[in-house]
């Protein structure tokens, strides 16, 4: 049946008719079978293979594994395969690290981009704010100018009047004896802004010039050549000067001839107004030959005057010109101590002619008294002084008869005895020197009296002038009672008691003042001529020409190197340095009192004994300092008060405060071929508040290296070239110094900012003194009877080294132009002692010791090259300097002090409930 069915299927059906059906059924069977077979292969074969493989891998024989995973060592048994594997692993690790870094950098870049955008916005906002502030400042300045214009009158310089030289319209006084400035002086030739030009005739162009004393003429001409007021343009001159004496007697012209020659001067203008006739005397016997000459309206300056000849406030009594062509030898001048000398007083002289015989009119003594003729007290004086000498209560020496021929003198005048050297030796042994005025009171001053006064002041004998009617030299501008005793002759019996009653302090003060007057106004031809000019200029109220400043020749240098900040310098402890100056350098305010100084401060300017700061000595050369260095701007009320609330400690730390709340200082740094040390010191000044500029005094002839890059410290650095290597260059008044305060500092000084700022604050409270850090003192060596310089640690000091100290610029002028040249010469000789010289000068002027701040005793930086102070001869030279300076000044001006200023207030922390603050210094 199966076969039958099969056959039927093949045939497509039952019989012949069923074949198609069989074919269709067969076709379906194949497809089903094929699909089933494929399904079984695809499903069961992987399962069987997986089972087989896992069974093989689980076999115990590890060596027969075929398809299982193997270790790296098994796969890398070959050497080069192992190297490749290591390289692959290293590269993979580096790639992973680089990828991590790339992602990190992308993140940072994104953050920085955000910050850049924020900064750009901030800059734009700041620019807008700055522009607004500039507009506000501009508007404020405009408003300030408008207010100042409303409150101040509009002033302009006066028009200078220059009359024609033939002008004769000047009103005539009733008599030449009545001449005063208001009726005999032409002010139109001397405007306030003229600068006081002076024209000096050349005496050699006139016949009387050949009769002049050669030394007098030579000294006068040398002085004229260097005077700042002398001009060669006679048409603009304010005053015309002619030298007529001292004349040599054998060739002296007749009075009528000299008068004709004077009246023929090209600018005499008929009456000689605005002319000054100078008759200098080098000897005590100089005659008053001008007495018989008609001088018209010309002023006269000489050492001998009669009362009918002398016109107070118009003529000038001058001192004799003893040192015509030579400077005083300070080594020959005796010291000012001890105060009391061998003789209480001394006098040597001889009276050639009595008063009675000298009277021109023949009348009795009683008639002279009735006619207001002076009584002759000389006999009483002789008797009294001899009685004092015989009493032997004090050693005195009086001689009324000369051992040798006395000098020629005027009638009734006490003639000088002996030679000048002999007289000086006696005065060196005398505490007081008696000067007896002529018996004829019509003789208000004589060359002999002036010579006695000169010699007494020169050697430190205090003058005692018997006769109050005398007109001492420059008496209208000098307070002679501070240096001399002027006693009426009727009090001769009280003189001994008076001289014994004067204390040692007063004696030393008078002797010191007399020494100052002699050095400043008497000692040299320059001093005498300049004093005469200064008196005239002061009388007509013209301000003095500014004292010259040293022109700073700058050495070109490259800057731009950013200065770092030394952590030692930046560590200010608890001290708040105050606001950092972000504005341009601020110079000290200008001095605006030039035109009223001479009118208001005549006596203060001329009578400047070493004393308080406001009594500083003005020299006759230039009594007024330039506006950049006016010392009177502080401590004397001359500056406008800047204001400030005050009364609390906050302002003390937050600002400078005080009456001058805005002020800066200049650093002056002396250096010599130590570039690395210098650069380090300059970098330490970076960020220092209130610093105006730095003046580097390059003391070496060798210029700095061309490739040297100077640091940028935020303020100008001026490198000044000097003419020679001198330590005196440290104190030159450079014109680049525009502040009153100067911080003199060595190139190897190592000071913190807080120390410098504290020293600046202290100096502002004591502007007349040296304020600094390293203290030293002097001591008396008893065995050797000399002074010693000592740098050991001590609680007492008398000097502050200027290697790190503040001082006023005014002292730079005095040190360079007024202090005796002998001191500066010794500094150059030893290349040492300039700091001692400055301490001597300031103590001599102020009579005050310096001020030491902080406990620091040394200030040298560690590791710096050796300085001059490390030399073995350094201290020996300083011993010699001190003793030499004492001889020049005549006494020891240094003063001891135990006063030291420390910054207690800065670091004191007070509870909030405390309402009072005490500062202990």
XYZ file of C-alpha atoms in Angstrom, residues 54 101 121 126 134 152 154 180 203 235 307 316-317 363 403 509 610 653 673 690 707 715 839 857 887 913 917 920:
28
model
C 34.319 23.626 27.889
C 45.417 66.286 30.487
C 34.048 94.127 31.194
C 37.101 101.146 35.105
C 39.015 113.028 35.392
C 42.748 137.316 45.359
C 44.872 140.511 40.204
C 67.930 159.683 54.052
C 89.204 152.487 40.023
C 72.153 151.474 32.498
C 78.549 163.085 63.958
C 77.247 152.434 56.700
C 79.877 151.813 59.367
C 86.854 178.327 75.225
C 106.125 150.543 75.671
C 76.875 132.514 74.593
C 73.471 129.551 67.308
C 48.360 105.421 61.144
C 81.647 101.220 41.846
C 56.004 109.106 50.463
C 74.368 96.944 29.958
C 59.558 106.756 41.316
C 76.582 116.626 63.089
C 72.797 100.338 66.137
C 89.591 123.855 66.674
C 36.468 100.473 76.030
C 45.737 106.721 74.522
C 55.591 106.687 75.916
